[in-house]
PDB file of C-alpha atoms in Angstrom:
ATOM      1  CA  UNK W  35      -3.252  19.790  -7.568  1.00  0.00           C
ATOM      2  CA  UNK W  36      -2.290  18.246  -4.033  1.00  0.00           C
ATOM      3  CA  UNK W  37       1.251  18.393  -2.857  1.00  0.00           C
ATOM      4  CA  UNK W  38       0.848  15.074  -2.273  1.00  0.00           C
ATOM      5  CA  UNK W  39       0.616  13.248  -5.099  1.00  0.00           C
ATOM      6  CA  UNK W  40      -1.561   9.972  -3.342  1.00  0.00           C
ATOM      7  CA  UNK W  41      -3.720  12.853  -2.571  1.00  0.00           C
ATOM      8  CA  UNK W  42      -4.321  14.151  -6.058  1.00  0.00           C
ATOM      9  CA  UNK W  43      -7.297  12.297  -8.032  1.00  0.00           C
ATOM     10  CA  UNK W  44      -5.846  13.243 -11.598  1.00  0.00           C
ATOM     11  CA  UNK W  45      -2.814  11.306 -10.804  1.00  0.00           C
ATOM     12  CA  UNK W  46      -3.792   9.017  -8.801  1.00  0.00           C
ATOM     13  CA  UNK W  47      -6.306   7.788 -11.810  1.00  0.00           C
ATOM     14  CA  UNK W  48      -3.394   8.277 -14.595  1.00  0.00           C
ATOM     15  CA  UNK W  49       0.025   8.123 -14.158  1.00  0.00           C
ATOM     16  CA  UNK W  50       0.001   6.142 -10.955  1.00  0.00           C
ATOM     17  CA  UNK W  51      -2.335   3.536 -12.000  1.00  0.00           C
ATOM     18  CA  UNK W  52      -3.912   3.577 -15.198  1.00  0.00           C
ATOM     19  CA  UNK W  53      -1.348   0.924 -16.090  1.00  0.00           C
ATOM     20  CA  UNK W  54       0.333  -1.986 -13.659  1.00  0.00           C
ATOM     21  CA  UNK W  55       4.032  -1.444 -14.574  1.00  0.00           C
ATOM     22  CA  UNK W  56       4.862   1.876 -12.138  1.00  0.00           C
ATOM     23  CA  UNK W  57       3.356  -0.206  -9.075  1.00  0.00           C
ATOM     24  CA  UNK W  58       5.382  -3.957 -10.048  1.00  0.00           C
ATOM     25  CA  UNK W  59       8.709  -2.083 -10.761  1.00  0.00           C
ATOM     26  CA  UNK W  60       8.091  -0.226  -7.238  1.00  0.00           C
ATOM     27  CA  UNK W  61       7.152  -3.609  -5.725  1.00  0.00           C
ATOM     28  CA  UNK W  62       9.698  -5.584  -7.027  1.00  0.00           C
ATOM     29  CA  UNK W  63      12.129  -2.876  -6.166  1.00  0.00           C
ATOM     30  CA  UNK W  64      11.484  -2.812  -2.599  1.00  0.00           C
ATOM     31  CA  UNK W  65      11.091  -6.745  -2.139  1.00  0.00           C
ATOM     32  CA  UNK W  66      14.368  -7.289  -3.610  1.00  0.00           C
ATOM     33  CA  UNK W  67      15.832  -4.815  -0.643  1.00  0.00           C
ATOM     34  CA  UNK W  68      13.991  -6.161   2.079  1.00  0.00           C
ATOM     35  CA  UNK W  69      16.139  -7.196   4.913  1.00  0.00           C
ATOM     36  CA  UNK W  70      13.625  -7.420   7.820  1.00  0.00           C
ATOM     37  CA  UNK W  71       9.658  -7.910   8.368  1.00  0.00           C
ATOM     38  CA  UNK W  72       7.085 -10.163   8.168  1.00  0.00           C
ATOM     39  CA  UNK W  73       5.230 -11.036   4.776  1.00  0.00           C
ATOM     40  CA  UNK W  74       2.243  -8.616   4.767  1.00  0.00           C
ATOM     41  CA  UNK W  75       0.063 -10.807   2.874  1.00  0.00           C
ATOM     42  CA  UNK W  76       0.975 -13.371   5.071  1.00  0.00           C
ATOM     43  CA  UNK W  77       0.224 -11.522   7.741  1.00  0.00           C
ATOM     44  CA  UNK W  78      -2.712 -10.312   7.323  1.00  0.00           C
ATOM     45  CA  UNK W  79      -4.181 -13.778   6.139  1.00  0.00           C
ATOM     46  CA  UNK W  80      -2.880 -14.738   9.677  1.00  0.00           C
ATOM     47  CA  UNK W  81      -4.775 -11.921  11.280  1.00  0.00           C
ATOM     48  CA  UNK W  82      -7.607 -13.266   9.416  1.00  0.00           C
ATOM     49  CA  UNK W  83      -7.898 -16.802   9.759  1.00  0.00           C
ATOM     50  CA  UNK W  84      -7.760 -16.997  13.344  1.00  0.00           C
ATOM     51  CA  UNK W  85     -11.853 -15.027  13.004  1.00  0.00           C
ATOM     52  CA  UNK W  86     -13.121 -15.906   9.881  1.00  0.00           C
ATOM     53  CA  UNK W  87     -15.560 -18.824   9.474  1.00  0.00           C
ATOM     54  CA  UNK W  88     -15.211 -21.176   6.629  1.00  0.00           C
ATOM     55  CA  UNK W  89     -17.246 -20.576   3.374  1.00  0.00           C
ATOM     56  CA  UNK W  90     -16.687 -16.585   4.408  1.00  0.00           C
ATOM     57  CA  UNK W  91     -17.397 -13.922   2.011  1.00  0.00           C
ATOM     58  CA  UNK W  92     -14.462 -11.440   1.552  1.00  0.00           C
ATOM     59  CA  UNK W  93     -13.061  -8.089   0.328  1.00  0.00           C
ATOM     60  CA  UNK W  94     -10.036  -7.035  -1.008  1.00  0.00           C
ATOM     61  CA  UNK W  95     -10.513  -3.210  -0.752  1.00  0.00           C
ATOM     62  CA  UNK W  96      -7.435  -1.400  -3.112  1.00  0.00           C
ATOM     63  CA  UNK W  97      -6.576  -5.160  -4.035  1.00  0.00           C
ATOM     64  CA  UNK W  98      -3.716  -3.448  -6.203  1.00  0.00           C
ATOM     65  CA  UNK W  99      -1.912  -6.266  -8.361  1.00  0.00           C
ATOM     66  CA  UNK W 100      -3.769  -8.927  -6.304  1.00  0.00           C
ATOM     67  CA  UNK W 101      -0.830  -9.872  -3.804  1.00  0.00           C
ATOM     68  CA  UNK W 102      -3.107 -10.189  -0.950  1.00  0.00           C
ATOM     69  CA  UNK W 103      -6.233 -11.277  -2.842  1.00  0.00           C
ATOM     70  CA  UNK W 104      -4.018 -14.217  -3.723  1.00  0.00           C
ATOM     71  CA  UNK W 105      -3.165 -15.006  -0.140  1.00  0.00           C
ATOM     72  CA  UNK W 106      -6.545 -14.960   1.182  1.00  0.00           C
ATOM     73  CA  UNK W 107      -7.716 -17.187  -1.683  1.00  0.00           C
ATOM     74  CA  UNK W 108      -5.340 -19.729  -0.806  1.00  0.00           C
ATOM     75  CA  UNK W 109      -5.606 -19.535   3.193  1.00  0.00           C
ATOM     76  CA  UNK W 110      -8.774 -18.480   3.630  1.00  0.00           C
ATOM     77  CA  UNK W 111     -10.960 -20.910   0.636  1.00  0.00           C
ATOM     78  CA  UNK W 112     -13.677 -18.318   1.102  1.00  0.00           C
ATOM     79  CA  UNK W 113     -17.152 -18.709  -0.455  1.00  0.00           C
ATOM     80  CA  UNK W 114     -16.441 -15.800  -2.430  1.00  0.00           C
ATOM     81  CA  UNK W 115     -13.606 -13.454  -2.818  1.00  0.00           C
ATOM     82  CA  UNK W 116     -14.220  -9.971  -4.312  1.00  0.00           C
ATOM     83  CA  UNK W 117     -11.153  -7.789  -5.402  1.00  0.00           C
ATOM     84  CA  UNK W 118     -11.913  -4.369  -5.339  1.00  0.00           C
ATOM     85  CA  UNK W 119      -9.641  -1.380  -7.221  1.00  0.00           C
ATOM     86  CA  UNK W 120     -10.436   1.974  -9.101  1.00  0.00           C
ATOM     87  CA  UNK W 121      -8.038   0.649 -11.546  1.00  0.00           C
ATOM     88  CA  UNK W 122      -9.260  -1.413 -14.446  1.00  0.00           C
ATOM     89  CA  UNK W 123      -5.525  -2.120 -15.038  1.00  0.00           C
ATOM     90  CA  UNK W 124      -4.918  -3.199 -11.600  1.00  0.00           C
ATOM     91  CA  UNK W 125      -8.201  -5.338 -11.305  1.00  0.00           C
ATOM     92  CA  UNK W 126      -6.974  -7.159 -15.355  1.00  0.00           C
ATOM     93  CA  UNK W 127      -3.854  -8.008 -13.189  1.00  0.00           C
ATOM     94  CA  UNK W 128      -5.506  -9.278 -10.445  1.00  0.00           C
ATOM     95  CA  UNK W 129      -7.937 -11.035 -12.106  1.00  0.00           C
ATOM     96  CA  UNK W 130      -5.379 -12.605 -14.150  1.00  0.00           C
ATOM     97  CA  UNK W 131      -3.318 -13.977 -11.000  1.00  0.00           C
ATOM     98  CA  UNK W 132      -6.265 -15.540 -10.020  1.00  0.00           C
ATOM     99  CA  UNK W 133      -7.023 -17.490 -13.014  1.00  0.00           C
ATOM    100  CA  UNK W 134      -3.618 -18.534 -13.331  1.00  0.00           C
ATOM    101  CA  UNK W 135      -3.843 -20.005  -9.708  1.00  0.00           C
ATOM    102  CA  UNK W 136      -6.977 -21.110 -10.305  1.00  0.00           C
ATOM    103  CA  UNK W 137      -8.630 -19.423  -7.355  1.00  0.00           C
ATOM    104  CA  UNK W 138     -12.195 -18.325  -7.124  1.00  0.00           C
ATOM    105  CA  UNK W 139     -12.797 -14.341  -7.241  1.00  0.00           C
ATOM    106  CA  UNK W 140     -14.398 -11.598  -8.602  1.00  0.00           C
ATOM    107  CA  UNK W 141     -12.845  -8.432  -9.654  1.00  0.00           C
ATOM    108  CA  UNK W 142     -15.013  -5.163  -8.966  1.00  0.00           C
ATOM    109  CA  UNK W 143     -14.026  -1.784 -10.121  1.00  0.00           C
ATOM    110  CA  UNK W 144     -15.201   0.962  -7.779  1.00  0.00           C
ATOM    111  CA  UNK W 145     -14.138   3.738  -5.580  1.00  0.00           C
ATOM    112  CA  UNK W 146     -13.784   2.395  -2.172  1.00  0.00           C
ATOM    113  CA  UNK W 147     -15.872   5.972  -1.163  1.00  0.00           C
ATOM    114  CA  UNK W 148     -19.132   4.221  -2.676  1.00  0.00           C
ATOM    115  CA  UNK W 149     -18.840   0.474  -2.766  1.00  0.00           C
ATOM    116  CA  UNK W 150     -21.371  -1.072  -5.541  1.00  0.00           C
ATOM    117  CA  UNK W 151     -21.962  -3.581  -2.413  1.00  0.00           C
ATOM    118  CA  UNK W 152     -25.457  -4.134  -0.233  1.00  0.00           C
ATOM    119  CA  UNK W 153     -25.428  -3.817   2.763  1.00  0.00           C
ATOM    120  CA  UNK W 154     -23.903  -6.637   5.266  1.00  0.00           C
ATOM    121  CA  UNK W 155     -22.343  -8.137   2.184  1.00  0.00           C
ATOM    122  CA  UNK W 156     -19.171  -9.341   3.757  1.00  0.00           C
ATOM    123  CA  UNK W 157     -17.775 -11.321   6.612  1.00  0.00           C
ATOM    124  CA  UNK W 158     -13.907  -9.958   6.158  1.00  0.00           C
ATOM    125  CA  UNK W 159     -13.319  -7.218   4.532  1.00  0.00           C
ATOM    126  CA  UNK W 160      -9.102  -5.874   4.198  1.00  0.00           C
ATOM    127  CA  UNK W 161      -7.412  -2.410   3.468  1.00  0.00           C
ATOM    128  CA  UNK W 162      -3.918  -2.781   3.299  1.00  0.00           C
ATOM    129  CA  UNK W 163      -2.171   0.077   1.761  1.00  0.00           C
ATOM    130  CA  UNK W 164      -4.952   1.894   0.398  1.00  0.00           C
ATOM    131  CA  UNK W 165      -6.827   4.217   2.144  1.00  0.00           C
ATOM    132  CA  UNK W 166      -4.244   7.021   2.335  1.00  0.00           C
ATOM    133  CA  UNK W 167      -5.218   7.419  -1.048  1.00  0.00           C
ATOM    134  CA  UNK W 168      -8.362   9.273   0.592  1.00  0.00           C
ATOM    135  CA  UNK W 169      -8.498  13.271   2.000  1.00  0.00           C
ATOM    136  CA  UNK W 170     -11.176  11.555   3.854  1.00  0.00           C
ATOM    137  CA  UNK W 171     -10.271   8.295   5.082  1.00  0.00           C
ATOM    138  CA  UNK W 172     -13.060   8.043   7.810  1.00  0.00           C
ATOM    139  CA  UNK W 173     -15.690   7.912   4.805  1.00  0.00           C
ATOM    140  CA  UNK W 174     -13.845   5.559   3.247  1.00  0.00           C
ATOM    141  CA  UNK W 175     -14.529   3.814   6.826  1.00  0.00           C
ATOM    142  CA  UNK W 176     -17.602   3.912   6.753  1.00  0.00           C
ATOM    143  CA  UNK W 177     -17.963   2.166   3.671  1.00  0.00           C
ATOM    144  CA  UNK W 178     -16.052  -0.762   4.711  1.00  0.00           C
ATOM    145  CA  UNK W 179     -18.588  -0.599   7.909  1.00  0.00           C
ATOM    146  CA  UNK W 180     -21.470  -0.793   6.144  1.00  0.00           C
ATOM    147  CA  UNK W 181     -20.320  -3.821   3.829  1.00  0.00           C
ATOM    148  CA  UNK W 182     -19.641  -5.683   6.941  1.00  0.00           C
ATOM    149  CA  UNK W 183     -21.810  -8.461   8.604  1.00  0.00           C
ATOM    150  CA  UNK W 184     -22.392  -7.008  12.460  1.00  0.00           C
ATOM    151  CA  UNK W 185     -19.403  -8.988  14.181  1.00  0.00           C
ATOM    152  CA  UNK W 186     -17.541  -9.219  10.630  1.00  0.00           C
ATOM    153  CA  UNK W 187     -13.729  -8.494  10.549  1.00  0.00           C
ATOM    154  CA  UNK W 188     -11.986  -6.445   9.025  1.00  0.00           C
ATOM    155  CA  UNK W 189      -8.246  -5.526   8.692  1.00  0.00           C
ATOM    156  CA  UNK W 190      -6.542  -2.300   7.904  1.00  0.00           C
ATOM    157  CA  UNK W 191      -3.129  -1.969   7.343  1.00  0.00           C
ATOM    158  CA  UNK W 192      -0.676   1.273   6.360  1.00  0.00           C
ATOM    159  CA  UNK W 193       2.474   2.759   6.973  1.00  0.00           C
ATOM    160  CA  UNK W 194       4.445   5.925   9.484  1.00  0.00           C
ATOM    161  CA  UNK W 195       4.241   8.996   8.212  1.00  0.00           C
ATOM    162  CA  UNK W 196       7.968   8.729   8.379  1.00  0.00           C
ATOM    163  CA  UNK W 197       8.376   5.497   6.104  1.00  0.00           C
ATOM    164  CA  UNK W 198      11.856   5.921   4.011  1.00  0.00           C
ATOM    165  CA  UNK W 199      12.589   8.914   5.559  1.00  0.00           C
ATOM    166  CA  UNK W 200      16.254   8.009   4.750  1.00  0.00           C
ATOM    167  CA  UNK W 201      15.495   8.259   1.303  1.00  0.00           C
ATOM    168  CA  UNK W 202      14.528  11.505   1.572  1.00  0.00           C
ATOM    169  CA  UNK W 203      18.050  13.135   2.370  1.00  0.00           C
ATOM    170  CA  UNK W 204      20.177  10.804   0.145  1.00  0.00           C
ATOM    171  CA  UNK W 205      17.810  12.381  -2.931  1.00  0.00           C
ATOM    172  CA  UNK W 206      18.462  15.664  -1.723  1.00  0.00           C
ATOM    173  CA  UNK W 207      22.370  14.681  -1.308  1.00  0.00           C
ATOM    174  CA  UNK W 208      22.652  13.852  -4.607  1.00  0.00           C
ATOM    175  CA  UNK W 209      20.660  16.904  -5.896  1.00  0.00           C
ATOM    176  CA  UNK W 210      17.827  14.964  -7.430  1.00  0.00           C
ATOM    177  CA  UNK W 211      14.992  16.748  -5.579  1.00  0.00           C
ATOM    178  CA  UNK W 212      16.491  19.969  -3.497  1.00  0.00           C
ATOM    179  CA  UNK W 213      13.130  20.249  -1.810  1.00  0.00           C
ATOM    180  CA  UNK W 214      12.898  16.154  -1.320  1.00  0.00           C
ATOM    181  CA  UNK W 215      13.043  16.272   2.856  1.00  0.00           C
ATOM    182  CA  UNK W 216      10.131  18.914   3.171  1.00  0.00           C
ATOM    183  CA  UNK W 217       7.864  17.060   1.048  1.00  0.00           C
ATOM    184  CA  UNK W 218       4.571  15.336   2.827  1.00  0.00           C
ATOM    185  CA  UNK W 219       4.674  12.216   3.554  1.00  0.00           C
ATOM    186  CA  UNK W 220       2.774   9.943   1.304  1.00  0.00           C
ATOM    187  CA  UNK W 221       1.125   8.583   4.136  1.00  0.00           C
ATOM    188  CA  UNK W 222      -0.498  11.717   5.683  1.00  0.00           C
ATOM    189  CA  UNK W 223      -4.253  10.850   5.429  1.00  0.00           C
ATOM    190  CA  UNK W 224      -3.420   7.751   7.054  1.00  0.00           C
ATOM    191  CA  UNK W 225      -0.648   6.396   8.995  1.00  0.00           C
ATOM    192  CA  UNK W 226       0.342   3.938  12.009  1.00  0.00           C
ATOM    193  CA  UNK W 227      -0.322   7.174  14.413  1.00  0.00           C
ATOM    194  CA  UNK W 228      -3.651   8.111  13.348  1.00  0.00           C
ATOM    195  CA  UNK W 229      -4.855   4.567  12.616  1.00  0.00           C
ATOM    196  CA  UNK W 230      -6.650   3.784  15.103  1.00  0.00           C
ATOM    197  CA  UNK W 231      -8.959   6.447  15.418  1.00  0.00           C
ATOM    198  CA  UNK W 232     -10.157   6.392  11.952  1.00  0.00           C
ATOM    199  CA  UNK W 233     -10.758   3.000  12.747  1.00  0.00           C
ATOM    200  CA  UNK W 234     -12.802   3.248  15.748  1.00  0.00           C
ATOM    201  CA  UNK W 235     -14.647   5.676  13.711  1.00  0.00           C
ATOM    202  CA  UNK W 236     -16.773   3.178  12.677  1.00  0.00           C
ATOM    203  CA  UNK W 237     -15.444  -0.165  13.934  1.00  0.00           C
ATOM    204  CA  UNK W 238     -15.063  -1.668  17.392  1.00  0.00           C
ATOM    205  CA  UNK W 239     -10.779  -2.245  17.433  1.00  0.00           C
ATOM    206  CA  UNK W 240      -9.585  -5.487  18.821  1.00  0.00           C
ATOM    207  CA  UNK W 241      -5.861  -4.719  18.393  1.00  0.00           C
ATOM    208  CA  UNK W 242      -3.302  -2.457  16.484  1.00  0.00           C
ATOM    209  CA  UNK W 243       0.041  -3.976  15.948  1.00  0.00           C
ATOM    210  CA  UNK W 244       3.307  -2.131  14.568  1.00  0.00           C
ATOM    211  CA  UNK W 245       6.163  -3.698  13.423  1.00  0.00           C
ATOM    212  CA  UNK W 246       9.926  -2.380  11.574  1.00  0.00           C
ATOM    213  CA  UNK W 247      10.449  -3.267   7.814  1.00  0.00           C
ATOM    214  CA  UNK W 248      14.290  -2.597   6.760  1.00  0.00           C
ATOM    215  CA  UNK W 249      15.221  -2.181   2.946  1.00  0.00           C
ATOM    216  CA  UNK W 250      18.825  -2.357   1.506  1.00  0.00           C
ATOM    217  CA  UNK W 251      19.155  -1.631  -1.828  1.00  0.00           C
ATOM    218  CA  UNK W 252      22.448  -3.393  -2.864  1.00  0.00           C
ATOM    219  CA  UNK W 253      23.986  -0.635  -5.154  1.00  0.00           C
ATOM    220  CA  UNK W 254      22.808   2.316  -7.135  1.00  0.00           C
ATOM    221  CA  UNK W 255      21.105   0.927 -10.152  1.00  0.00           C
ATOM    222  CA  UNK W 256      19.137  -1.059  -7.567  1.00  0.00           C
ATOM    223  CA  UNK W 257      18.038   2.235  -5.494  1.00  0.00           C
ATOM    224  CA  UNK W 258      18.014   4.162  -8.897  1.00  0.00           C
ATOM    225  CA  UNK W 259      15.155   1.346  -9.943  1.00  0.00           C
ATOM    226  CA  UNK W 260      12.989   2.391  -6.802  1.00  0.00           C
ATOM    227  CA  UNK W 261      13.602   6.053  -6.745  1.00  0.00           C
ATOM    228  CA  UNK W 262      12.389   6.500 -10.345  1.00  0.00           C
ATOM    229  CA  UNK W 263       8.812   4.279  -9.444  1.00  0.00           C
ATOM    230  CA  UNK W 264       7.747   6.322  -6.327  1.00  0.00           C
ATOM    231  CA  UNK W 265       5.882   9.653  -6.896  1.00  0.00           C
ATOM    232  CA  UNK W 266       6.590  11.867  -3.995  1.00  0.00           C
ATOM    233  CA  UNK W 267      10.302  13.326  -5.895  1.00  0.00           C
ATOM    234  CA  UNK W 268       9.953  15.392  -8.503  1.00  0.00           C
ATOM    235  CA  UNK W 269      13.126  14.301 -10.182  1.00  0.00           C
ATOM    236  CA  UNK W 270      13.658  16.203 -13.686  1.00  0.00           C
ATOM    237  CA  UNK W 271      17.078  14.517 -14.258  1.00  0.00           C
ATOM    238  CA  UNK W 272      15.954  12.967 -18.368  1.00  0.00           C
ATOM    239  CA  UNK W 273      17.351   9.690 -19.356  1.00  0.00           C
ATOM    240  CA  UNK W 274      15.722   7.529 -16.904  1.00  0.00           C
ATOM    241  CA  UNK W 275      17.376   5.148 -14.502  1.00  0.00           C
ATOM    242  CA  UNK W 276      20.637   5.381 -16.238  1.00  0.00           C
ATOM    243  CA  UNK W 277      21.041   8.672 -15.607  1.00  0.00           C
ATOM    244  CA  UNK W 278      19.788   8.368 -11.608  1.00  0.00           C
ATOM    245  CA  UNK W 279      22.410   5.825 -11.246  1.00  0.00           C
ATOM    246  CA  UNK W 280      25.193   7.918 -12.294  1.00  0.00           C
ATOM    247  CA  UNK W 281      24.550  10.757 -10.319  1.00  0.00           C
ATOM    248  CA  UNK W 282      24.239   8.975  -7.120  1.00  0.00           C
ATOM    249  CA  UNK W 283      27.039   7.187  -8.009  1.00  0.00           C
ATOM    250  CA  UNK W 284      28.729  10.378  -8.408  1.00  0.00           C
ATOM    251  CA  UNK W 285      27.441  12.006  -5.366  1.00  0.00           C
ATOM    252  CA  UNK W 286      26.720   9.827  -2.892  1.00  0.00           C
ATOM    253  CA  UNK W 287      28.604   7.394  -0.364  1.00  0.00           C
ATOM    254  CA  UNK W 288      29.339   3.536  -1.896  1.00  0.00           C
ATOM    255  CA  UNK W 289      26.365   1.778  -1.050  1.00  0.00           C
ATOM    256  CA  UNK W 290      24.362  -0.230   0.311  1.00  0.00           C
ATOM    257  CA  UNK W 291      21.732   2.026   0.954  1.00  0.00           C
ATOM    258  CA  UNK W 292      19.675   1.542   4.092  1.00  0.00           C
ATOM    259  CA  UNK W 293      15.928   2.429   5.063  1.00  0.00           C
ATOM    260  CA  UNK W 294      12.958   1.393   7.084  1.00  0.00           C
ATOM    261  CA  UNK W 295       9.697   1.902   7.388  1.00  0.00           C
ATOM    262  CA  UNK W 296       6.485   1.157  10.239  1.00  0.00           C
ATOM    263  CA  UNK W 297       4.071  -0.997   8.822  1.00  0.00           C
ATOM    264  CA  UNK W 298       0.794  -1.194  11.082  1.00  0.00           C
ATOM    265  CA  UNK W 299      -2.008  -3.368  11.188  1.00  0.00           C
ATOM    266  CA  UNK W 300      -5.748  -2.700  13.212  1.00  0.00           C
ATOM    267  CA  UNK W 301      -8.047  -5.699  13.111  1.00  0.00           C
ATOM    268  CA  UNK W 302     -11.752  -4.363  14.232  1.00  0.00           C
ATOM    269  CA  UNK W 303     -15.316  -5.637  14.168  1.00  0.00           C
ATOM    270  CA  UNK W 304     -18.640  -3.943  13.345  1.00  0.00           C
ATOM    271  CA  UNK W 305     -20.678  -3.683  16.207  1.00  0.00           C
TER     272      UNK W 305
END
């Protein structure tokens, strides 16, 4: 078993995301906080648009619950759109936003280590938040390489190793997780500093952009809600966010509670 739990395959394929709820909740926790930063969906349709040629064809690589896959549908109007997870829950959700949009796409279950794709399949291809799921991201590279069209696009976003750091010592403040600011980062495989080589790996890069996100959660119930959705704590405390709320209540400063985190973005072409 990993220390890092985006690291370790058993939970990565069960607890994390054999269902959708853990990843909303998360989601929904951390959009309702956000003070600062761009829309990454929007962003990286942006980064997109401005290269892709009409009637593209286009992967969603760790799609998740289809945020992005939505995006690109709707900027984009590609030929066709393929939304690629390991999760069969994830990929029912996705597939499901689509239909309800009525957007054009195809949902494909595979491990982005061994794409079920030929070769030169794709014009745009995009990673975002995904790939430091992988001890070995560069393969995971590779694969995104070889799906490409030579002079195809692709996109690649993550996060610094030291995203929510903040978080880190308020859960060890408030005794949830004594060991909670020596745990890795989530983001160790790769991260904003280490992003660019593992793209040029296998890609030509154009550019790498950074830029700050800032999350406030409003009160404790509302950073009790996010705490209890992200895997890196181990948090034993039983009776759920009810009882995560009380004891930061009871040992921490009155909110709000402030973090940020580095959310970085390389666009590169195969040679």
């Amino acid at each position: 078993m990993s220390a890092n739990p985006f690291l370790d395959p058993a939970l990565v394929r069960g607890r994390l995301y054999r269902g959708d709820g853990r990843l909303a909740d998360r989601t929904h926790a951390l959009h309702r906080a956000k003070i600062s930063g761009s829309d990454v969906a929007d962003t990286i349709a942006d980064l997109l648009a401005a290269r892709v040629p009409t009637a593209a064809d286009v992967l969603d690589i760790g799609c998740g619950r289809g945020t992005t896959t939505l995006r690109l549908a709707d900027r984009l109007r590609p030929k066709h759109l393929a939304a690629v997870d390991a999760s069969a829950a994830l990929l029912h959700t996705t597939r499901g936003r689509l239909a309800d949009a009525g957007a054009l796409g195809s949902g494909v279950q595979a491990d982005f280590h061994h794409l079920p794709l030929p070769d030169s399949a794709a014009d745009a291809a995009v990673a975002a938040f995904c790939l430091y799921h992988s001890p070995t991201p560069d393969k995971a590279m590779a694969e995104i390489a070889r799906c490409l069209r030579p002079g195809g696009t692709a996109v690649l976003v993550t996060k610094s190793l030291d995203s929510y750091a903040e978080l880190d010592h308020l859960v060890h403040a408030a005794g949830l997780d004594p060991h909670a600011t020596s745990r890795p980062s989530l983001y160790e495989s790769f991260h904003s500093d280490n992003l660019r080589t593992v793209t040029a790996s296998h890609l030509t890069v154009l550019d790498v952009q950074h830029e700050e996100h800032v999350f406030r959660f409003a009160d404790a119930t509302h950073l009790a809600r996010y705490l209890t959705t992200t895997p890196k704590y181990r948090i034993t405390l039983t009776g759920g966010i009810a009882a995560v709320t009380a004891t930061l209540q009871q040992r921490l400063a009155p909110p709000p509670y402030t973090t940020r985190s580095t959310v970085s973005y390389a666009v590169a072409v195969r040679p």
